[in-house]
PDB file of C-alpha atoms and ligand atoms in Angstrom:
ATOM      1  CA  MET A 507       0.000   0.000   0.000  1.00  0.00           C
ATOM      2  CA  ARG A 508       1.150   3.491  -0.774  1.00  0.00           C
ATOM      3  CA  ILE A 509       0.863   6.417   1.613  1.00  0.00           C
ATOM      4  CA  LEU A 510       1.363  10.163   1.149  1.00  0.00           C
ATOM      5  CA  ILE A 511       2.414  12.174   4.210  1.00  0.00           C
ATOM      6  CA  VAL A 512       1.697  15.918   4.100  1.00  0.00           C
ATOM      7  CA  GLU A 513       3.379  17.400   7.151  1.00  0.00           C
ATOM      8  CA  ASP A 514       5.538  20.524   7.508  1.00  0.00           C
ATOM      9  CA  GLU A 515       7.277  19.382  10.703  1.00  0.00           C
ATOM     10  CA  LYS A 516      10.138  17.714   8.881  1.00  0.00           C
ATOM     11  CA  THR A 517      11.369  15.653  11.831  1.00  0.00           C
ATOM     12  CA  LEU A 518       7.911  14.220  12.472  1.00  0.00           C
ATOM     13  CA  ALA A 519       7.282  13.588   8.763  1.00  0.00           C
ATOM     14  CA  ASP A 520      10.598  11.763   8.413  1.00  0.00           C
ATOM     15  CA  ILE A 521      10.011   9.641  11.521  1.00  0.00           C
ATOM     16  CA  ILE A 522       6.577   8.586  10.250  1.00  0.00           C
ATOM     17  CA  LYS A 523       8.008   7.830   6.785  1.00  0.00           C
ATOM     18  CA  LYS A 524      10.797   5.688   8.203  1.00  0.00           C
ATOM     19  CA  GLY A 525       8.412   3.797  10.482  1.00  0.00           C
ATOM     20  CA  LEU A 526       5.914   3.156   7.711  1.00  0.00           C
ATOM     21  CA  GLU A 527       8.625   1.991   5.319  1.00  0.00           C
ATOM     22  CA  GLU A 528       9.794  -0.487   7.933  1.00  0.00           C
ATOM     23  CA  GLU A 529       6.204  -1.812   7.904  1.00  0.00           C
ATOM     24  CA  GLY A 530       6.461  -2.326   4.130  1.00  0.00           C
ATOM     25  CA  TYR A 531       4.448   0.684   2.960  1.00  0.00           C
ATOM     26  CA  ALA A 532       5.612   2.800   0.032  1.00  0.00           C
ATOM     27  CA  VAL A 533       5.788   6.378   1.286  1.00  0.00           C
ATOM     28  CA  ASP A 534       5.933   9.820  -0.355  1.00  0.00           C
ATOM     29  CA  VAL A 535       6.309  13.030   1.655  1.00  0.00           C
ATOM     30  CA  ALA A 536       5.256  16.634   0.964  1.00  0.00           C
ATOM     31  CA  TYR A 537       6.576  19.222   3.426  1.00  0.00           C
ATOM     32  CA  ASN A 538       4.070  21.916   2.470  1.00  0.00           C
ATOM     33  CA  GLY A 539       0.442  22.087   1.430  1.00  0.00           C
ATOM     34  CA  GLU A 540       1.075  23.148  -2.161  1.00  0.00           C
ATOM     35  CA  ASP A 541       3.234  20.096  -2.931  1.00  0.00           C
ATOM     36  CA  GLY A 542       0.831  17.924  -0.955  1.00  0.00           C
ATOM     37  CA  LEU A 543      -2.167  19.040  -2.992  1.00  0.00           C
ATOM     38  CA  PHE A 544      -0.282  18.509  -6.261  1.00  0.00           C
ATOM     39  CA  MET A 545       0.821  15.002  -5.266  1.00  0.00           C
ATOM     40  CA  ALA A 546      -2.637  14.060  -3.987  1.00  0.00           C
ATOM     41  CA  GLU A 547      -4.215  15.169  -7.260  1.00  0.00           C
ATOM     42  CA  ASN A 548      -1.632  13.598  -9.566  1.00  0.00           C
ATOM     43  CA  ASP A 549      -0.239  10.508  -7.869  1.00  0.00           C
ATOM     44  CA  PRO A 550      -2.215   7.403  -6.946  1.00  0.00           C
ATOM     45  CA  SER A 551      -1.789   6.835  -3.206  1.00  0.00           C
ATOM     46  CA  ASP A 552      -4.068   4.659  -1.089  1.00  0.00           C
ATOM     47  CA  LEU A 553      -4.087   6.980   1.893  1.00  0.00           C
ATOM     48  CA  ILE A 554      -3.004  10.493   2.901  1.00  0.00           C
ATOM     49  CA  ILE A 555      -1.783  11.394   6.365  1.00  0.00           C
ATOM     50  CA  LEU A 556      -2.691  15.054   6.306  1.00  0.00           C
ATOM     51  CA  ASP A 557      -1.614  17.677   8.806  1.00  0.00           C
ATOM     52  CA  ILE A 558      -4.127  20.530   9.222  1.00  0.00           C
ATOM     53  CA  MET A 559      -1.760  23.394  10.086  1.00  0.00           C
ATOM     54  CA  LEU A 560       0.396  23.731   6.947  1.00  0.00           C
ATOM     55  CA  PRO A 561       2.070  26.685   5.236  1.00  0.00           C
ATOM     56  CA  VAL A 562       0.784  27.981   1.843  1.00  0.00           C
ATOM     57  CA  VAL A 563      -2.242  25.665   1.571  1.00  0.00           C
ATOM     58  CA  ASP A 564      -3.679  24.290   4.833  1.00  0.00           C
ATOM     59  CA  GLY A 565      -4.854  20.729   5.333  1.00  0.00           C
ATOM     60  CA  MET A 566      -8.571  21.515   5.408  1.00  0.00           C
ATOM     61  CA  THR A 567      -8.280  23.260   2.034  1.00  0.00           C
ATOM     62  CA  ILE A 568      -6.437  20.251   0.594  1.00  0.00           C
ATOM     63  CA  LEU A 569      -9.087  17.926   1.998  1.00  0.00           C
ATOM     64  CA  LYS A 570     -11.932  19.955   0.489  1.00  0.00           C
ATOM     65  CA  ARG A 571     -10.153  20.250  -2.875  1.00  0.00           C
ATOM     66  CA  ILE A 572      -9.505  16.535  -3.269  1.00  0.00           C
ATOM     67  CA  ARG A 573     -13.043  15.631  -2.173  1.00  0.00           C
ATOM     68  CA  ARG A 574     -14.511  18.198  -4.584  1.00  0.00           C
ATOM     69  CA  ALA A 575     -12.371  16.679  -7.356  1.00  0.00           C
ATOM     70  CA  GLY A 576     -13.892  13.293  -6.522  1.00  0.00           C
ATOM     71  CA  ILE A 577     -10.549  11.691  -5.622  1.00  0.00           C
ATOM     72  CA  ARG A 578     -11.303   8.511  -3.727  1.00  0.00           C
ATOM     73  CA  ILE A 579      -8.497   8.219  -1.232  1.00  0.00           C
ATOM     74  CA  HIS A 580      -8.484   7.610   2.495  1.00  0.00           C
ATOM     75  CA  VAL A 581      -7.640  10.725   4.497  1.00  0.00           C
ATOM     76  CA  LEU A 582      -6.321  10.586   8.043  1.00  0.00           C
ATOM     77  CA  LEU A 583      -6.090  14.068   9.555  1.00  0.00           C
ATOM     78  CA  LEU A 584      -3.250  14.900  11.917  1.00  0.00           C
ATOM     79  CA  THR A 585      -3.489  17.883  14.137  1.00  0.00           C
ATOM     80  CA  ALA A 586      -2.339  19.469  17.347  1.00  0.00           C
ATOM     81  CA  LYS A 587      -5.831  20.827  17.807  1.00  0.00           C
ATOM     82  CA  ASP A 588      -8.173  18.776  19.912  1.00  0.00           C
ATOM     83  CA  THR A 589     -11.455  20.604  19.978  1.00  0.00           C
ATOM     84  CA  VAL A 590     -14.779  19.044  19.122  1.00  0.00           C
ATOM     85  CA  MET A 591     -15.395  21.648  16.400  1.00  0.00           C
ATOM     86  CA  ASP A 592     -12.170  20.775  14.570  1.00  0.00           C
ATOM     87  CA  LYS A 593     -13.036  17.099  14.613  1.00  0.00           C
ATOM     88  CA  VAL A 594     -16.547  17.788  13.381  1.00  0.00           C
ATOM     89  CA  SER A 595     -15.429  20.090  10.559  1.00  0.00           C
ATOM     90  CA  GLY A 596     -12.655  17.663   9.541  1.00  0.00           C
ATOM     91  CA  LEU A 597     -15.002  14.710   9.355  1.00  0.00           C
ATOM     92  CA  ASP A 598     -17.712  16.804   7.680  1.00  0.00           C
ATOM     93  CA  SER A 599     -15.189  17.845   5.031  1.00  0.00           C
ATOM     94  CA  GLY A 600     -14.524  14.255   4.071  1.00  0.00           C
ATOM     95  CA  ALA A 601     -11.786  12.999   6.381  1.00  0.00           C
ATOM     96  CA  ASP A 602     -12.029   9.294   7.214  1.00  0.00           C
ATOM     97  CA  ASP A 603     -10.318   9.488  10.567  1.00  0.00           C
ATOM     98  CA  TYR A 604      -8.603  11.859  12.917  1.00  0.00           C
ATOM     99  CA  LEU A 605      -5.507  11.610  15.122  1.00  0.00           C
ATOM    100  CA  THR A 606      -4.429  14.253  17.639  1.00  0.00           C
ATOM    101  CA  LYS A 607      -0.742  14.974  18.230  1.00  0.00           C
ATOM    102  CA  PRO A 608       1.113  13.690  20.080  1.00  0.00           C
ATOM    103  CA  PHE A 609       0.175  10.115  19.218  1.00  0.00           C
ATOM    104  CA  LEU A 610       1.727   6.705  19.552  1.00  0.00           C
ATOM    105  CA  PHE A 611       3.087   5.261  16.309  1.00  0.00           C
ATOM    106  CA  GLU A 612       1.292   1.974  17.064  1.00  0.00           C
ATOM    107  CA  GLU A 613      -2.021   3.819  17.125  1.00  0.00           C
ATOM    108  CA  LEU A 614      -1.255   5.471  13.782  1.00  0.00           C
ATOM    109  CA  LEU A 615      -0.456   2.031  12.325  1.00  0.00           C
ATOM    110  CA  ALA A 616      -3.686   0.502  13.643  1.00  0.00           C
ATOM    111  CA  ARG A 617      -5.776   3.345  12.207  1.00  0.00           C
ATOM    112  CA  ILE A 618      -4.005   3.073   8.841  1.00  0.00           C
ATOM    113  CA  ARG A 619      -4.720  -0.663   8.715  1.00  0.00           C
ATOM    114  CA  ALA A 620      -8.369  -0.041   9.583  1.00  0.00           C
ATOM    115  CA  LEU A 621      -8.733   2.546   6.812  1.00  0.00           C
ATOM    116  CA  LEU A 622      -6.946   0.499   4.178  1.00  0.00           C
ATOM    117  CA  ARG A 623      -9.220  -2.484   4.688  1.00  0.00           C
ATOM    118  CA  ARG A 624     -12.380  -0.373   4.801  1.00  0.00           C
ATOM    119  CA  ASN A 625     -13.242  -0.913   1.117  1.00  0.00           C
ATOM    120  CA  SER A 626     -12.292  -4.561   1.085  1.00  0.00           C
ATOM    121  CA  GLU A 627     -14.006  -7.681   2.356  1.00  0.00           C
ATOM    122  CA  VAL A 628     -11.358  -7.901   5.046  1.00  0.00           C
ATOM    123  CA  LYS A 629     -12.799  -6.669   8.338  1.00  0.00           C
ATOM    124  CA  THR A 630     -10.056  -7.474  10.837  1.00  0.00           C
ATOM    125  CA  SER A 631      -6.282  -7.267  10.693  1.00  0.00           C
ATOM    126  CA  VAL A 632      -6.224 -10.951   9.757  1.00  0.00           C
ATOM    127  CA  ILE A 633      -6.797 -12.261   6.239  1.00  0.00           C
ATOM    128  CA  GLU A 634      -7.729 -15.932   5.916  1.00  0.00           C
ATOM    129  CA  THR A 635      -8.350 -17.256   2.460  1.00  0.00           C
ATOM    130  CA  GLY A 636      -8.342 -21.027   2.053  1.00  0.00           C
ATOM    131  CA  ASP A 637      -5.248 -22.273   3.851  1.00  0.00           C
ATOM    132  CA  LEU A 638      -3.446 -18.915   3.598  1.00  0.00           C
ATOM    133  CA  PHE A 639      -3.256 -16.830   6.764  1.00  0.00           C
ATOM    134  CA  ILE A 640      -1.909 -13.260   6.854  1.00  0.00           C
ATOM    135  CA  ASP A 641      -1.716 -11.167  10.011  1.00  0.00           C
ATOM    136  CA  MET A 642      -1.472  -7.557   8.854  1.00  0.00           C
ATOM    137  CA  ALA A 643      -0.414  -6.350  12.313  1.00  0.00           C
ATOM    138  CA  SER A 644       2.518  -8.740  12.838  1.00  0.00           C
ATOM    139  CA  HIS A 645       3.134  -9.541   9.114  1.00  0.00           C
ATOM    140  CA  GLU A 646       3.034 -13.239   9.957  1.00  0.00           C
ATOM    141  CA  VAL A 647       2.228 -15.368   6.907  1.00  0.00           C
ATOM    142  CA  ILE A 648       1.263 -19.039   7.137  1.00  0.00           C
ATOM    143  CA  ARG A 649       0.163 -21.411   4.388  1.00  0.00           C
ATOM    144  CA  GLY A 650      -1.183 -24.714   5.672  1.00  0.00           C
ATOM    145  CA  GLU A 651       1.235 -25.688   8.412  1.00  0.00           C
ATOM    146  CA  LYS A 652       4.121 -23.771   6.895  1.00  0.00           C
ATOM    147  CA  SER A 653       5.315 -20.441   8.290  1.00  0.00           C
ATOM    148  CA  ILE A 654       6.519 -18.279   5.414  1.00  0.00           C
ATOM    149  CA  SER A 655       9.288 -15.703   5.617  1.00  0.00           C
ATOM    150  CA  LEU A 656       8.962 -12.778   3.205  1.00  0.00           C
ATOM    151  CA  SER A 657      10.969  -9.587   2.616  1.00  0.00           C
ATOM    152  CA  ALA A 658       9.166  -6.281   3.311  1.00  0.00           C
ATOM    153  CA  LYS A 659       8.408  -5.742  -0.394  1.00  0.00           C
ATOM    154  CA  GLU A 660       7.317  -9.353  -0.958  1.00  0.00           C
ATOM    155  CA  TYR A 661       5.016  -9.037   2.032  1.00  0.00           C
ATOM    156  CA  ALA A 662       3.590  -5.716   0.802  1.00  0.00           C
ATOM    157  CA  LEU A 663       2.850  -7.223  -2.596  1.00  0.00           C
ATOM    158  CA  LEU A 664       1.225 -10.349  -1.172  1.00  0.00           C
ATOM    159  CA  GLU A 665      -0.869  -8.337   1.297  1.00  0.00           C
ATOM    160  CA  TYR A 666      -2.080  -6.012  -1.457  1.00  0.00           C
ATOM    161  CA  MET A 667      -3.058  -8.982  -3.628  1.00  0.00           C
ATOM    162  CA  ALA A 668      -4.786 -10.707  -0.714  1.00  0.00           C
ATOM    163  CA  VAL A 669      -6.768  -7.596   0.252  1.00  0.00           C
ATOM    164  CA  ASN A 670      -7.836  -7.412  -3.408  1.00  0.00           C
ATOM    165  CA  LYS A 671      -8.263 -11.153  -3.873  1.00  0.00           C
ATOM    166  CA  ASN A 672     -10.109 -12.408  -6.942  1.00  0.00           C
ATOM    167  CA  LYS A 673      -9.424  -9.103  -8.717  1.00  0.00           C
ATOM    168  CA  VAL A 674      -6.988  -8.866 -11.616  1.00  0.00           C
ATOM    169  CA  LEU A 675      -4.239  -6.394 -10.731  1.00  0.00           C
ATOM    170  CA  SER A 676      -2.103  -4.934 -13.500  1.00  0.00           C
ATOM    171  CA  ARG A 677       1.657  -4.643 -13.172  1.00  0.00           C
ATOM    172  CA  THR A 678       1.269  -0.868 -13.184  1.00  0.00           C
ATOM    173  CA  ALA A 679      -1.313  -0.942 -10.395  1.00  0.00           C
ATOM    174  CA  LEU A 680       0.865  -3.279  -8.341  1.00  0.00           C
ATOM    175  CA  THR A 681       3.953  -1.126  -8.905  1.00  0.00           C
ATOM    176  CA  GLU A 682       2.107   2.086  -8.005  1.00  0.00           C
ATOM    177  CA  HIS A 683       0.836   0.636  -4.751  1.00  0.00           C
ATOM    178  CA  ILE A 684       4.124  -0.960  -3.711  1.00  0.00           C
ATOM    179  CA  TYR A 685       6.648   1.742  -4.654  1.00  0.00           C
ATOM    180  CA  ASN A 686       6.846   5.485  -4.060  1.00  0.00           C
ATOM    181  CA  GLU A 687       7.201   8.109  -6.778  1.00  0.00           C
ATOM    182  CA  ASP A 688      10.987   7.760  -6.974  1.00  0.00           C
ATOM    183  CA  PHE A 689      10.605   4.341  -8.554  1.00  0.00           C
ATOM    184  CA  ASP A 690      10.896   3.693 -12.307  1.00  0.00           C
ATOM    185  CA  LEU A 691       7.532   2.261 -13.368  1.00  0.00           C
ATOM    186  CA  ASP A 692       8.917   0.603 -16.518  1.00  0.00           C
ATOM    187  CA  SER A 693      10.784  -2.029 -14.575  1.00  0.00           C
ATOM    188  CA  ASN A 694       9.690  -5.667 -14.665  1.00  0.00           C
ATOM    189  CA  VAL A 695      10.536  -5.932 -10.990  1.00  0.00           C
ATOM    190  CA  ILE A 696       6.957  -6.972 -10.185  1.00  0.00           C
ATOM    191  CA  ASP A 697       7.446 -10.201 -12.208  1.00  0.00           C
ATOM    192  CA  VAL A 698      10.584 -10.949 -10.229  1.00  0.00           C
ATOM    193  CA  PHE A 699       8.772 -10.424  -6.921  1.00  0.00           C
ATOM    194  CA  ILE A 700       5.780 -12.506  -8.041  1.00  0.00           C
ATOM    195  CA  ASN A 701       8.109 -15.392  -8.880  1.00  0.00           C
ATOM    196  CA  ARG A 702       9.772 -15.180  -5.484  1.00  0.00           C
ATOM    197  CA  ILE A 703       6.411 -15.098  -3.706  1.00  0.00           C
ATOM    198  CA  ARG A 704       5.189 -18.064  -5.756  1.00  0.00           C
ATOM    199  CA  ASN A 705       8.235 -20.067  -4.764  1.00  0.00           C
ATOM    200  CA  LYS A 706       7.423 -19.421  -1.125  1.00  0.00           C
ATOM    201  CA  ILE A 707       3.609 -19.552  -1.190  1.00  0.00           C
ATOM    202  CA  ASP A 708       2.632 -21.975  -3.946  1.00  0.00           C
ATOM    203  CA  ARG A 709       5.517 -24.419  -4.346  1.00  0.00           C
ATOM    204  CA  GLY A 710       4.681 -27.803  -2.834  1.00  0.00           C
ATOM    205  CA  PHE A 711       0.937 -27.119  -2.663  1.00  0.00           C
ATOM    206  CA  ASN A 712      -1.665 -28.710  -4.938  1.00  0.00           C
ATOM    207  CA  ARG A 713      -3.815 -25.627  -5.238  1.00  0.00           C
ATOM    208  CA  ARG A 714      -2.222 -22.493  -6.624  1.00  0.00           C
ATOM    209  CA  LEU A 715      -3.054 -19.093  -5.142  1.00  0.00           C
ATOM    210  CA  ILE A 716      -1.291 -16.728  -7.533  1.00  0.00           C
ATOM    211  CA  TYR A 717      -2.364 -16.705 -11.170  1.00  0.00           C
ATOM    212  CA  THR A 718      -0.923 -14.899 -14.173  1.00  0.00           C
ATOM    213  CA  ILE A 719      -3.704 -13.361 -16.218  1.00  0.00           C
ATOM    214  CA  ARG A 720      -2.256 -13.115 -19.703  1.00  0.00           C
ATOM    215  CA  GLY A 721      -2.061  -9.550 -20.999  1.00  0.00           C
ATOM    216  CA  ALA A 722      -3.644  -8.189 -17.824  1.00  0.00           C
ATOM    217  CA  GLY A 723      -1.545  -8.890 -14.756  1.00  0.00           C
ATOM    218  CA  TYR A 724      -1.838 -11.066 -11.675  1.00  0.00           C
ATOM    219  CA  MET A 725      -4.545 -12.295  -9.346  1.00  0.00           C
ATOM    220  CA  LEU A 726      -4.657 -14.026  -6.009  1.00  0.00           C
ATOM    221  CA  LYS A 727      -7.538 -16.488  -6.092  1.00  0.00           C
ATOM    222  CA  GLY A 728      -9.139 -17.009  -2.721  1.00  0.00           C
TER     223      GLY A 728
HETATM  224 CA1   CA B 796       1.945  21.567  10.908  1.00  0.00          CA
END
């Protein structure tokens, strides 16, 4: 999953980015509202962590602009303010959730997981499909009786496919959700990762989980 952080406190933004990358998310950062608005409108992220108090263009303006433009993206507002009115106006303007600074990183992670599974059939932090088990909180992956060890990127790819199981996902869509904007989209790196995941997930099992859909991309059948 790919996340955009819009936060002018550079230290905080960089700490969140580092922590999220360690969890396997692809992360882009904008340090002011103008860049944040541009990236939100032009780059396909799954979720925005949006600070309200920002220079140039504030977070509420960004929120209203992207909702008016019909951009379907989860928005988690971050703010130092903690008044009922701010919460109400943030949620009324189209925010999905709200976190008041200071916050614990674990709480941010839990809220992100909750938002990212909101549109999917997955309702808890655990995905069970057939004999495949994925714990999105601990990143534990088990198939049958076998515990499977994956790199952060392999895990991110598998989790994204599992959340979107039975949907065909193009290489471009997979790349855009697994890598940040610094990544070269022309690479065939997704094929390499899919092969590695297959070797770990499907090899030795009668029923395959990961299918190549010719000319279209890949699908995890659940
Ligand atoms: Ca700020």
